[in-house]
Amino acid sequence: MFKNRLNDLSAKEWIKFQKSWFELNPARRPKDVLVHPAKFPEELVSEFIRFFTKSGQTVLDPMVGTGSTLLACISTGRRGVGIELNPKYVAIASKRIAESFEGAITTLHNGAVQRGTSEGKSVSGAIRPLLLEGDARQLDRFDLPEIDYCITSPPYWDMLRAKGARTQKRRQEAGLDVFYSSDNRDLGNIAEYERFVDELVAVFSKVHAVMRLGAYLTVVVKNVKKKGRIYPLAWDIGKRLGEIFALKDERIWCQGDQRLSPFGIGNAWVSNTFHHYCLNFRKE
Ligand SMILES: C[S@@+](CC[C@H](N)C(=O)[O-])C[C@H]1O[C@@H](n2cnc3c(N)ncnc32)[C@H](O)[C@@H]1O
């Protein structure tokens, strides 16, 4: 008999997840979500949540953006806890939850409680999501429950500010956000690379404190290129967080539907980077 202490998957489903890479090309997002410049797809989060938790357990995303992790938690029967700095994204996440799931309650930082009114699927009390507006670096100030799994995608340093002028111009013309915010608490606004990595590590050491022993952490991130130089953000996070958690291994998320650009053509090797690292750690 297959005894499974980690999740509710069958042995066959478990083995499928062990492949070290996967391809996922998310469908175009609805307008309200598209406003946010860098989301991860619910399918991706759901798959990781199903692997790293059992039904009814609690999942934290300390930089939850438009709430993808919270929606994935509801649809997989887990309790989601999300923190997000930008009130605009908190409002979008809150609206998405309320519209999709009847009875979903979102508790905001200021104590306001919003109740969903749609005719959607109902959410039982035990897995009602908690959405908090605030700075992830101060997550110890929130009274968080014990966390069974944490999955998040942080800002990829200040890359939104360095991105190709063409993409930014197109987004601006369409009335979409080009950066997360101008807030100086926003990690995406830290210009010095080393300081950015330090601040991120500070967030995850606070996450470590609220996680139960044996719980996993997944960080979705990329190495970044800026002005012709490579900053190995994913590898630096692997190394630095490996000093707090036990570093397990990565799953590589490949996006096969992106258009190739002729960077450095005829002159130098410059890749089109269409993969992200889903880095896995464990509190041991
Ligand atoms: C890559 S996005 C996450 C997107 C999210 N996974 C989604 O699907 O919508 C990173 C998020 O971190 C938020 N953020 C940046 N600094 C933060 C901080 N100090 N505390 C909490 N959230 C922060 C940004 O506003 C942004 O929404």
PDB file of C-alpha atoms and ligand atoms in Angstrom:
ATOM      1  CA  MET A   1       0.000   0.000   0.000  1.00  0.00           C
ATOM      2  CA  PHE A   2       1.279   3.486  -0.931  1.00  0.00           C
ATOM      3  CA  LYS A   3       1.540   5.476   2.297  1.00  0.00           C
ATOM      4  CA  ASN A   4       1.533   9.195   1.579  1.00  0.00           C
ATOM      5  CA  ARG A   5       2.473  11.585   4.399  1.00  0.00           C
ATOM      6  CA  LEU A   6       2.879  14.700   2.253  1.00  0.00           C
ATOM      7  CA  ASN A   7      -0.135  15.075  -0.017  1.00  0.00           C
ATOM      8  CA  ASP A   8      -3.329  13.466  -1.331  1.00  0.00           C
ATOM      9  CA  LEU A   9      -1.888  12.302  -4.676  1.00  0.00           C
ATOM     10  CA  SER A  10      -1.731   8.761  -5.992  1.00  0.00           C
ATOM     11  CA  ALA A  11       1.727   7.235  -6.582  1.00  0.00           C
ATOM     12  CA  LYS A  12       1.253   7.796 -10.334  1.00  0.00           C
ATOM     13  CA  GLU A  13       0.426  11.510  -9.840  1.00  0.00           C
ATOM     14  CA  TRP A  14       3.358  11.873  -7.421  1.00  0.00           C
ATOM     15  CA  ILE A  15       5.862  10.489  -9.940  1.00  0.00           C
ATOM     16  CA  LYS A  16       4.553  12.776 -12.692  1.00  0.00           C
ATOM     17  CA  PHE A  17       5.436  15.837 -10.599  1.00  0.00           C
ATOM     18  CA  GLN A  18       9.005  14.577 -10.133  1.00  0.00           C
ATOM     19  CA  LYS A  19      10.014  15.537 -13.672  1.00  0.00           C
ATOM     20  CA  SER A  20      12.432  18.445 -13.224  1.00  0.00           C
ATOM     21  CA  TRP A  21      10.838  20.640 -15.915  1.00  0.00           C
ATOM     22  CA  PHE A  22       7.412  21.372 -17.352  1.00  0.00           C
ATOM     23  CA  GLU A  23       5.990  23.525 -20.111  1.00  0.00           C
ATOM     24  CA  LEU A  24       3.116  25.849 -19.332  1.00  0.00           C
ATOM     25  CA  ASN A  25       1.905  28.636 -21.603  1.00  0.00           C
ATOM     26  CA  PRO A  26      -0.755  30.567 -19.716  1.00  0.00           C
ATOM     27  CA  ALA A  27      -3.820  31.782 -21.591  1.00  0.00           C
ATOM     28  CA  ARG A  28      -4.257  35.558 -21.963  1.00  0.00           C
ATOM     29  CA  ARG A  29      -5.558  37.058 -18.718  1.00  0.00           C
ATOM     30  CA  PRO A  30      -8.782  39.038 -18.207  1.00  0.00           C
ATOM     31  CA  LYS A  31      -8.363  42.862 -18.274  1.00  0.00           C
ATOM     32  CA  ASP A  32      -8.504  43.437 -14.481  1.00  0.00           C
ATOM     33  CA  VAL A  33      -5.703  40.925 -13.856  1.00  0.00           C
ATOM     34  CA  LEU A  34      -3.714  42.054 -16.901  1.00  0.00           C
ATOM     35  CA  VAL A  35      -3.224  45.434 -15.193  1.00  0.00           C
ATOM     36  CA  HIS A  36      -0.590  43.709 -13.002  1.00  0.00           C
ATOM     37  CA  PRO A  37       2.719  43.408 -14.893  1.00  0.00           C
ATOM     38  CA  ALA A  38       3.864  39.915 -13.756  1.00  0.00           C
ATOM     39  CA  LYS A  39       1.491  37.188 -12.629  1.00  0.00           C
ATOM     40  CA  PHE A  40       1.958  33.452 -12.383  1.00  0.00           C
ATOM     41  CA  PRO A  41      -0.779  31.147 -13.690  1.00  0.00           C
ATOM     42  CA  GLU A  42      -3.251  29.505 -11.288  1.00  0.00           C
ATOM     43  CA  GLU A  43      -2.596  26.110 -12.971  1.00  0.00           C
ATOM     44  CA  LEU A  44       1.044  26.326 -11.900  1.00  0.00           C
ATOM     45  CA  VAL A  45       0.278  27.259  -8.289  1.00  0.00           C
ATOM     46  CA  SER A  46      -2.484  24.631  -8.038  1.00  0.00           C
ATOM     47  CA  GLU A  47      -0.121  21.877  -9.151  1.00  0.00           C
ATOM     48  CA  PHE A  48       2.507  22.848  -6.569  1.00  0.00           C
ATOM     49  CA  ILE A  49      -0.090  23.234  -3.810  1.00  0.00           C
ATOM     50  CA  ARG A  50      -1.496  19.779  -4.585  1.00  0.00           C
ATOM     51  CA  PHE A  51       1.982  18.286  -4.307  1.00  0.00           C
ATOM     52  CA  PHE A  52       3.239  20.075  -1.200  1.00  0.00           C
ATOM     53  CA  THR A  53       0.091  19.980   0.952  1.00  0.00           C
ATOM     54  CA  LYS A  54      -2.886  17.913   1.920  1.00  0.00           C
ATOM     55  CA  SER A  55      -6.426  19.165   1.630  1.00  0.00           C
ATOM     56  CA  GLY A  56      -7.349  21.652   4.417  1.00  0.00           C
ATOM     57  CA  GLN A  57      -3.767  22.784   5.072  1.00  0.00           C
ATOM     58  CA  THR A  58      -2.630  26.429   5.114  1.00  0.00           C
ATOM     59  CA  VAL A  59      -0.636  28.058   2.300  1.00  0.00           C
ATOM     60  CA  LEU A  60       1.088  31.460   2.463  1.00  0.00           C
ATOM     61  CA  ASP A  61       2.012  33.795  -0.404  1.00  0.00           C
ATOM     62  CA  PRO A  62       3.733  36.889   1.079  1.00  0.00           C
ATOM     63  CA  MET A  63       3.686  38.798  -2.252  1.00  0.00           C
ATOM     64  CA  VAL A  64       0.329  37.663  -3.571  1.00  0.00           C
ATOM     65  CA  GLY A  65      -0.252  40.302  -6.283  1.00  0.00           C
ATOM     66  CA  THR A  66      -3.674  39.788  -7.867  1.00  0.00           C
ATOM     67  CA  GLY A  67      -4.410  36.738  -5.726  1.00  0.00           C
ATOM     68  CA  SER A  68      -3.572  33.768  -7.999  1.00  0.00           C
ATOM     69  CA  THR A  69      -2.376  31.716  -5.007  1.00  0.00           C
ATOM     70  CA  LEU A  70      -5.563  32.428  -3.032  1.00  0.00           C
ATOM     71  CA  LEU A  71      -7.790  31.354  -5.934  1.00  0.00           C
ATOM     72  CA  ALA A  72      -5.700  28.199  -6.412  1.00  0.00           C
ATOM     73  CA  CYS A  73      -6.088  27.467  -2.684  1.00  0.00           C
ATOM     74  CA  ILE A  74      -9.866  27.722  -2.824  1.00  0.00           C
ATOM     75  CA  SER A  75     -10.125  25.481  -5.872  1.00  0.00           C
ATOM     76  CA  THR A  76      -7.822  22.846  -4.324  1.00  0.00           C
ATOM     77  CA  GLY A  77      -9.494  23.016  -0.880  1.00  0.00           C
ATOM     78  CA  ARG A  78      -6.604  24.643   1.020  1.00  0.00           C
ATOM     79  CA  ARG A  79      -6.661  27.764   3.210  1.00  0.00           C
ATOM     80  CA  GLY A  80      -4.785  30.610   1.544  1.00  0.00           C
ATOM     81  CA  VAL A  81      -3.100  33.506   3.338  1.00  0.00           C
ATOM     82  CA  GLY A  82      -1.858  36.325   1.123  1.00  0.00           C
ATOM     83  CA  ILE A  83       0.067  39.545   1.813  1.00  0.00           C
ATOM     84  CA  GLU A  84       0.388  42.304  -0.779  1.00  0.00           C
ATOM     85  CA  LEU A  85       1.796  45.819  -0.527  1.00  0.00           C
ATOM     86  CA  ASN A  86      -0.098  47.554  -3.316  1.00  0.00           C
ATOM     87  CA  PRO A  87      -3.718  48.384  -2.312  1.00  0.00           C
ATOM     88  CA  LYS A  88      -4.755  48.317  -5.987  1.00  0.00           C
ATOM     89  CA  TYR A  89      -3.709  44.651  -6.333  1.00  0.00           C
ATOM     90  CA  VAL A  90      -5.286  43.827  -2.962  1.00  0.00           C
ATOM     91  CA  ALA A  91      -8.566  45.218  -4.310  1.00  0.00           C
ATOM     92  CA  ILE A  92      -8.267  43.184  -7.540  1.00  0.00           C
ATOM     93  CA  ALA A  93      -7.475  39.988  -5.589  1.00  0.00           C
ATOM     94  CA  SER A  94     -10.349  40.639  -3.227  1.00  0.00           C
ATOM     95  CA  LYS A  95     -12.781  41.225  -6.101  1.00  0.00           C
ATOM     96  CA  ARG A  96     -11.625  38.084  -7.949  1.00  0.00           C
ATOM     97  CA  ILE A  97     -12.203  35.955  -4.860  1.00  0.00           C
ATOM     98  CA  ALA A  98     -15.573  37.518  -4.097  1.00  0.00           C
ATOM     99  CA  GLU A  99     -16.760  37.119  -7.703  1.00  0.00           C
ATOM    100  CA  SER A 100     -15.654  33.529  -8.063  1.00  0.00           C
ATOM    101  CA  PHE A 101     -16.672  32.031  -4.767  1.00  0.00           C
ATOM    102  CA  GLU A 102     -19.835  32.625  -2.820  1.00  0.00           C
ATOM    103  CA  GLY A 103     -19.258  33.401   0.851  1.00  0.00           C
ATOM    104  CA  ALA A 104     -15.529  34.011   0.454  1.00  0.00           C
ATOM    105  CA  ILE A 105     -14.370  36.456   3.091  1.00  0.00           C
ATOM    106  CA  THR A 106     -11.369  38.633   2.664  1.00  0.00           C
ATOM    107  CA  THR A 107     -10.039  40.394   5.722  1.00  0.00           C
ATOM    108  CA  LEU A 108      -8.115  43.498   4.854  1.00  0.00           C
ATOM    109  CA  HIS A 109      -5.406  45.175   6.897  1.00  0.00           C
ATOM    110  CA  ASN A 110      -7.714  47.955   8.059  1.00  0.00           C
ATOM    111  CA  GLY A 111     -10.073  45.391   9.544  1.00  0.00           C
ATOM    112  CA  ALA A 112     -12.756  45.758   6.856  1.00  0.00           C
ATOM    113  CA  VAL A 113     -14.432  42.511   5.927  1.00  0.00           C
ATOM    114  CA  GLN A 114     -15.778  41.913   2.462  1.00  0.00           C
ATOM    115  CA  ARG A 115     -18.245  39.142   1.749  1.00  0.00           C
ATOM    116  CA  GLY A 116     -18.624  37.626  -1.701  1.00  0.00           C
ATOM    117  CA  THR A 117     -22.074  37.857  -3.206  1.00  0.00           C
ATOM    118  CA  SER A 118     -21.767  35.939  -6.468  1.00  0.00           C
ATOM    119  CA  GLU A 119     -23.602  32.743  -7.287  1.00  0.00           C
ATOM    120  CA  GLY A 120     -20.303  30.886  -7.625  1.00  0.00           C
ATOM    121  CA  LYS A 121     -18.977  27.906  -5.724  1.00  0.00           C
ATOM    122  CA  SER A 122     -19.299  28.298  -1.973  1.00  0.00           C
ATOM    123  CA  VAL A 123     -16.307  28.295   0.332  1.00  0.00           C
ATOM    124  CA  SER A 124     -16.421  26.486   3.648  1.00  0.00           C
ATOM    125  CA  GLY A 125     -15.321  28.457   6.736  1.00  0.00           C
ATOM    126  CA  ALA A 126     -12.215  26.337   7.286  1.00  0.00           C
ATOM    127  CA  ILE A 127     -10.623  27.378   4.006  1.00  0.00           C
ATOM    128  CA  ARG A 128     -11.788  31.001   3.782  1.00  0.00           C
ATOM    129  CA  PRO A 129      -8.848  32.971   2.430  1.00  0.00           C
ATOM    130  CA  LEU A 130      -7.149  35.725   4.366  1.00  0.00           C
ATOM    131  CA  LEU A 131      -5.823  38.662   2.366  1.00  0.00           C
ATOM    132  CA  LEU A 132      -3.664  41.205   4.164  1.00  0.00           C
ATOM    133  CA  GLU A 133      -2.495  44.551   2.863  1.00  0.00           C
ATOM    134  CA  GLY A 134       1.002  45.377   4.043  1.00  0.00           C
ATOM    135  CA  ASP A 135       4.755  44.965   3.816  1.00  0.00           C
ATOM    136  CA  ALA A 136       5.975  41.354   3.687  1.00  0.00           C
ATOM    137  CA  ARG A 137       9.145  42.449   5.532  1.00  0.00           C
ATOM    138  CA  GLN A 138       6.919  43.033   8.545  1.00  0.00           C
ATOM    139  CA  LEU A 139       4.937  39.815   8.353  1.00  0.00           C
ATOM    140  CA  ASP A 140       5.780  39.105  11.984  1.00  0.00           C
ATOM    141  CA  ARG A 141       3.412  41.981  12.850  1.00  0.00           C
ATOM    142  CA  PHE A 142       0.456  40.036  11.451  1.00  0.00           C
ATOM    143  CA  ASP A 143      -0.988  37.327  13.603  1.00  0.00           C
ATOM    144  CA  LEU A 144      -0.468  34.574  11.032  1.00  0.00           C
ATOM    145  CA  PRO A 145      -1.549  30.976  11.557  1.00  0.00           C
ATOM    146  CA  GLU A 146       1.076  28.206  11.314  1.00  0.00           C
ATOM    147  CA  ILE A 147       1.972  27.733   7.645  1.00  0.00           C
ATOM    148  CA  ASP A 148       2.119  24.293   5.979  1.00  0.00           C
ATOM    149  CA  TYR A 149       3.500  25.536   2.657  1.00  0.00           C
ATOM    150  CA  CYS A 150       4.661  28.822   1.170  1.00  0.00           C
ATOM    151  CA  ILE A 151       4.740  29.596  -2.556  1.00  0.00           C
ATOM    152  CA  THR A 152       5.481  32.988  -4.042  1.00  0.00           C
ATOM    153  CA  SER A 153       7.021  34.887  -6.893  1.00  0.00           C
ATOM    154  CA  PRO A 154       8.848  38.023  -5.744  1.00  0.00           C
ATOM    155  CA  PRO A 155       9.700  40.995  -7.956  1.00  0.00           C
ATOM    156  CA  TYR A 156      12.572  39.978 -10.235  1.00  0.00           C
ATOM    157  CA  TRP A 157      14.723  42.778  -8.742  1.00  0.00           C
ATOM    158  CA  ASP A 158      13.917  46.098 -10.516  1.00  0.00           C
ATOM    159  CA  MET A 159      13.678  44.466 -13.957  1.00  0.00           C
ATOM    160  CA  LEU A 160      10.297  46.024 -14.724  1.00  0.00           C
ATOM    161  CA  ARG A 161      12.100  49.369 -14.775  1.00  0.00           C
ATOM    162  CA  ALA A 162      14.764  48.076 -17.200  1.00  0.00           C
ATOM    163  CA  LYS A 163      12.493  46.146 -19.576  1.00  0.00           C
ATOM    164  CA  GLY A 164      12.424  46.774 -23.337  1.00  0.00           C
ATOM    165  CA  ALA A 165      10.945  50.173 -24.109  1.00  0.00           C
ATOM    166  CA  ARG A 166       8.640  48.559 -26.688  1.00  0.00           C
ATOM    167  CA  THR A 167       6.783  46.307 -24.221  1.00  0.00           C
ATOM    168  CA  GLN A 168       6.522  49.126 -21.698  1.00  0.00           C
ATOM    169  CA  LYS A 169       5.175  51.528 -24.318  1.00  0.00           C
ATOM    170  CA  ARG A 170       2.528  49.011 -25.438  1.00  0.00           C
ATOM    171  CA  ARG A 171       1.414  48.423 -21.831  1.00  0.00           C
ATOM    172  CA  GLN A 172       1.325  52.154 -21.103  1.00  0.00           C
ATOM    173  CA  GLU A 173      -0.797  52.804 -24.200  1.00  0.00           C
ATOM    174  CA  ALA A 174      -3.233  50.089 -23.101  1.00  0.00           C
ATOM    175  CA  GLY A 175      -3.571  51.696 -19.643  1.00  0.00           C
ATOM    176  CA  LEU A 176      -1.799  48.774 -17.912  1.00  0.00           C
ATOM    177  CA  ASP A 177       0.739  49.049 -15.085  1.00  0.00           C
ATOM    178  CA  VAL A 178       4.370  49.098 -16.118  1.00  0.00           C
ATOM    179  CA  PHE A 179       5.753  48.868 -12.543  1.00  0.00           C
ATOM    180  CA  TYR A 180       4.155  47.479  -9.378  1.00  0.00           C
ATOM    181  CA  SER A 181       4.199  50.852  -7.596  1.00  0.00           C
ATOM    182  CA  SER A 182       6.288  53.875  -6.674  1.00  0.00           C
ATOM    183  CA  ASP A 183       6.193  52.924  -2.995  1.00  0.00           C
ATOM    184  CA  ASN A 184       9.694  52.829  -1.506  1.00  0.00           C
ATOM    185  CA  ARG A 185       8.743  49.712   0.489  1.00  0.00           C
ATOM    186  CA  ASP A 186       8.185  47.901  -2.846  1.00  0.00           C
ATOM    187  CA  LEU A 187      11.082  45.447  -3.316  1.00  0.00           C
ATOM    188  CA  GLY A 188      10.814  46.007  -7.078  1.00  0.00           C
ATOM    189  CA  ASN A 189      12.043  49.579  -6.545  1.00  0.00           C
ATOM    190  CA  ILE A 190      15.400  48.695  -4.938  1.00  0.00           C
ATOM    191  CA  ALA A 191      18.108  49.711  -7.404  1.00  0.00           C
ATOM    192  CA  GLU A 192      21.105  47.989  -5.750  1.00  0.00           C
ATOM    193  CA  TYR A 193      21.185  44.262  -6.495  1.00  0.00           C
ATOM    194  CA  GLU A 194      22.900  43.162  -3.249  1.00  0.00           C
ATOM    195  CA  ARG A 195      20.472  45.151  -1.113  1.00  0.00           C
ATOM    196  CA  PHE A 196      17.535  43.693  -3.029  1.00  0.00           C
ATOM    197  CA  VAL A 197      18.762  40.127  -2.342  1.00  0.00           C
ATOM    198  CA  ASP A 198      19.314  40.981   1.357  1.00  0.00           C
ATOM    199  CA  GLU A 199      15.774  42.382   1.715  1.00  0.00           C
ATOM    200  CA  LEU A 200      14.296  39.326   0.029  1.00  0.00           C
ATOM    201  CA  VAL A 201      16.236  37.011   2.324  1.00  0.00           C
ATOM    202  CA  ALA A 202      14.908  39.046   5.285  1.00  0.00           C
ATOM    203  CA  VAL A 203      11.327  38.356   4.123  1.00  0.00           C
ATOM    204  CA  PHE A 204      11.974  34.621   3.857  1.00  0.00           C
ATOM    205  CA  SER A 205      13.613  34.391   7.263  1.00  0.00           C
ATOM    206  CA  LYS A 206      10.352  35.766   8.700  1.00  0.00           C
ATOM    207  CA  VAL A 207       8.415  33.263   6.584  1.00  0.00           C
ATOM    208  CA  HIS A 208      10.642  30.510   8.050  1.00  0.00           C
ATOM    209  CA  ALA A 209       9.551  31.520  11.568  1.00  0.00           C
ATOM    210  CA  VAL A 210       5.835  30.972  10.823  1.00  0.00           C
ATOM    211  CA  MET A 211       6.267  27.690   8.946  1.00  0.00           C
ATOM    212  CA  ARG A 212       5.834  24.348  10.674  1.00  0.00           C
ATOM    213  CA  LEU A 213       8.778  21.974  10.806  1.00  0.00           C
ATOM    214  CA  GLY A 214       8.887  19.882   7.630  1.00  0.00           C
ATOM    215  CA  ALA A 215       6.991  22.473   5.543  1.00  0.00           C
ATOM    216  CA  TYR A 216       8.213  23.369   2.051  1.00  0.00           C
ATOM    217  CA  LEU A 217       8.806  26.739   0.389  1.00  0.00           C
ATOM    218  CA  THR A 218       8.723  27.314  -3.394  1.00  0.00           C
ATOM    219  CA  VAL A 219      10.138  30.534  -4.888  1.00  0.00           C
ATOM    220  CA  VAL A 220       9.405  31.196  -8.574  1.00  0.00           C
ATOM    221  CA  VAL A 221      12.186  33.353  -9.982  1.00  0.00           C
ATOM    222  CA  LYS A 222      14.524  33.955 -12.926  1.00  0.00           C
ATOM    223  CA  ASN A 223      18.137  34.952 -13.453  1.00  0.00           C
ATOM    224  CA  VAL A 224      18.140  38.470 -14.882  1.00  0.00           C
ATOM    225  CA  LYS A 225      20.126  40.389 -17.476  1.00  0.00           C
ATOM    226  CA  LYS A 226      20.743  44.097 -17.117  1.00  0.00           C
ATOM    227  CA  LYS A 227      22.855  46.245 -19.401  1.00  0.00           C
ATOM    228  CA  GLY A 228      24.649  43.217 -20.846  1.00  0.00           C
ATOM    229  CA  ARG A 229      25.444  41.703 -17.449  1.00  0.00           C
ATOM    230  CA  ILE A 230      23.931  38.574 -15.901  1.00  0.00           C
ATOM    231  CA  TYR A 231      22.697  38.762 -12.321  1.00  0.00           C
ATOM    232  CA  PRO A 232      22.152  35.147 -11.186  1.00  0.00           C
ATOM    233  CA  LEU A 233      19.144  36.007  -9.011  1.00  0.00           C
ATOM    234  CA  ALA A 234      17.723  32.461  -8.946  1.00  0.00           C
ATOM    235  CA  TRP A 235      21.095  30.965  -8.023  1.00  0.00           C
ATOM    236  CA  ASP A 236      21.813  33.668  -5.419  1.00  0.00           C
ATOM    237  CA  ILE A 237      18.428  33.029  -3.807  1.00  0.00           C
ATOM    238  CA  GLY A 238      19.140  29.279  -3.873  1.00  0.00           C
ATOM    239  CA  LYS A 239      22.441  29.849  -2.087  1.00  0.00           C
ATOM    240  CA  ARG A 240      21.250  32.453   0.437  1.00  0.00           C
ATOM    241  CA  LEU A 241      17.988  30.741   1.351  1.00  0.00           C
ATOM    242  CA  GLY A 242      19.901  27.453   1.512  1.00  0.00           C
ATOM    243  CA  GLU A 243      21.542  28.908   4.640  1.00  0.00           C
ATOM    244  CA  ILE A 244      18.130  29.243   6.354  1.00  0.00           C
ATOM    245  CA  PHE A 245      16.184  26.348   4.825  1.00  0.00           C
ATOM    246  CA  ALA A 246      17.435  23.075   3.352  1.00  0.00           C
ATOM    247  CA  LEU A 247      17.722  23.638  -0.411  1.00  0.00           C
ATOM    248  CA  LYS A 248      16.003  20.798  -2.235  1.00  0.00           C
ATOM    249  CA  ASP A 249      15.968  21.139  -6.004  1.00  0.00           C
ATOM    250  CA  GLU A 250      14.351  23.090  -8.771  1.00  0.00           C
ATOM    251  CA  ARG A 251      11.580  22.476 -11.256  1.00  0.00           C
ATOM    252  CA  ILE A 252      12.049  24.523 -14.375  1.00  0.00           C
ATOM    253  CA  TRP A 253       8.993  26.211 -15.852  1.00  0.00           C
ATOM    254  CA  CYS A 254       9.430  26.580 -19.633  1.00  0.00           C
ATOM    255  CA  GLN A 255       7.370  28.933 -21.769  1.00  0.00           C
ATOM    256  CA  GLY A 256       7.511  27.623 -25.334  1.00  0.00           C
ATOM    257  CA  ASP A 257       5.176  30.109 -27.001  1.00  0.00           C
ATOM    258  CA  GLN A 258       7.298  33.281 -26.723  1.00  0.00           C
ATOM    259  CA  ARG A 259       8.568  35.161 -29.769  1.00  0.00           C
ATOM    260  CA  LEU A 260      12.341  34.989 -30.297  1.00  0.00           C
ATOM    261  CA  SER A 261      14.268  38.269 -30.511  1.00  0.00           C
ATOM    262  CA  PRO A 262      17.603  38.478 -32.381  1.00  0.00           C
ATOM    263  CA  PHE A 263      19.642  39.694 -29.367  1.00  0.00           C
ATOM    264  CA  GLY A 264      23.361  39.918 -30.243  1.00  0.00           C
ATOM    265  CA  ILE A 265      22.815  38.196 -33.588  1.00  0.00           C
ATOM    266  CA  GLY A 266      25.990  37.741 -35.618  1.00  0.00           C
ATOM    267  CA  ASN A 267      28.003  39.137 -32.753  1.00  0.00           C
ATOM    268  CA  ALA A 268      27.635  37.485 -29.356  1.00  0.00           C
ATOM    269  CA  TRP A 269      25.718  34.781 -27.460  1.00  0.00           C
ATOM    270  CA  VAL A 270      22.672  36.266 -25.749  1.00  0.00           C
ATOM    271  CA  SER A 271      19.819  33.886 -24.900  1.00  0.00           C
ATOM    272  CA  ASN A 272      16.104  34.447 -25.127  1.00  0.00           C
ATOM    273  CA  THR A 273      15.313  33.389 -21.552  1.00  0.00           C
ATOM    274  CA  PHE A 274      11.970  31.605 -21.587  1.00  0.00           C
ATOM    275  CA  HIS A 275      12.302  29.652 -18.351  1.00  0.00           C
ATOM    276  CA  HIS A 276      11.791  30.351 -14.664  1.00  0.00           C
ATOM    277  CA  TYR A 277      13.146  28.396 -11.697  1.00  0.00           C
ATOM    278  CA  CYS A 278      10.663  27.040  -9.171  1.00  0.00           C
ATOM    279  CA  LEU A 279      13.166  26.623  -6.300  1.00  0.00           C
ATOM    280  CA  ASN A 280      12.138  24.256  -3.532  1.00  0.00           C
ATOM    281  CA  PHE A 281      13.304  24.508   0.069  1.00  0.00           C
ATOM    282  CA  ARG A 282      12.294  22.725   3.278  1.00  0.00           C
ATOM    283  CA  LYS A 283      12.273  23.776   6.913  1.00  0.00           C
ATOM    284  CA  GLU A 284      14.190  20.918   8.528  1.00  0.00           C
TER     285      GLU A 284
HETATM  286  C1  LIG B   1       5.836  38.906  -9.268  1.00  0.00           C
HETATM  287  S1  LIG B   1       4.575  39.811  -8.446  1.00  0.00           S
HETATM  288  C2  LIG B   1       3.546  38.529  -7.784  1.00  0.00           C
HETATM  289  C3  LIG B   1       2.399  38.204  -8.692  1.00  0.00           C
HETATM  290  C4  LIG B   1       1.442  37.163  -8.179  1.00  0.00           C
HETATM  291  N1  LIG B   1       2.079  35.867  -8.107  1.00  0.00           N
HETATM  292  C5  LIG B   1       0.220  37.084  -9.113  1.00  0.00           C
HETATM  293  O1  LIG B   1       0.007  36.055  -9.739  1.00  0.00           O
HETATM  294  O2  LIG B   1      -0.493  38.098  -9.230  1.00  0.00           O
HETATM  295  C6  LIG B   1       5.351  40.454  -7.022  1.00  0.00           C
HETATM  296  C7  LIG B   1       4.417  41.225  -6.102  1.00  0.00           C
HETATM  297  O3  LIG B   1       5.155  41.624  -4.934  1.00  0.00           O
HETATM  298  C8  LIG B   1       4.549  42.816  -4.452  1.00  0.00           C
HETATM  299  N2  LIG B   1       5.477  43.443  -3.489  1.00  0.00           N
HETATM  300  C9  LIG B   1       6.603  44.145  -3.726  1.00  0.00           C
HETATM  301  N3  LIG B   1       7.187  44.536  -2.572  1.00  0.00           N
HETATM  302  C10 LIG B   1       6.404  44.036  -1.560  1.00  0.00           C
HETATM  303  C11 LIG B   1       6.482  44.095  -0.136  1.00  0.00           C
HETATM  304  N4  LIG B   1       7.477  44.751   0.489  1.00  0.00           N
HETATM  305  N5  LIG B   1       5.518  43.462   0.571  1.00  0.00           N
HETATM  306  C12 LIG B   1       4.493  42.812  -0.037  1.00  0.00           C
HETATM  307  N6  LIG B   1       4.359  42.745  -1.382  1.00  0.00           N
HETATM  308  C13 LIG B   1       5.316  43.345  -2.146  1.00  0.00           C
HETATM  309  C14 LIG B   1       4.303  43.615  -5.724  1.00  0.00           C
HETATM  310  O4  LIG B   1       3.339  44.636  -5.528  1.00  0.00           O
HETATM  311  C15 LIG B   1       3.845  42.511  -6.693  1.00  0.00           C
HETATM  312  O5  LIG B   1       2.442  42.417  -6.734  1.00  0.00           O
END
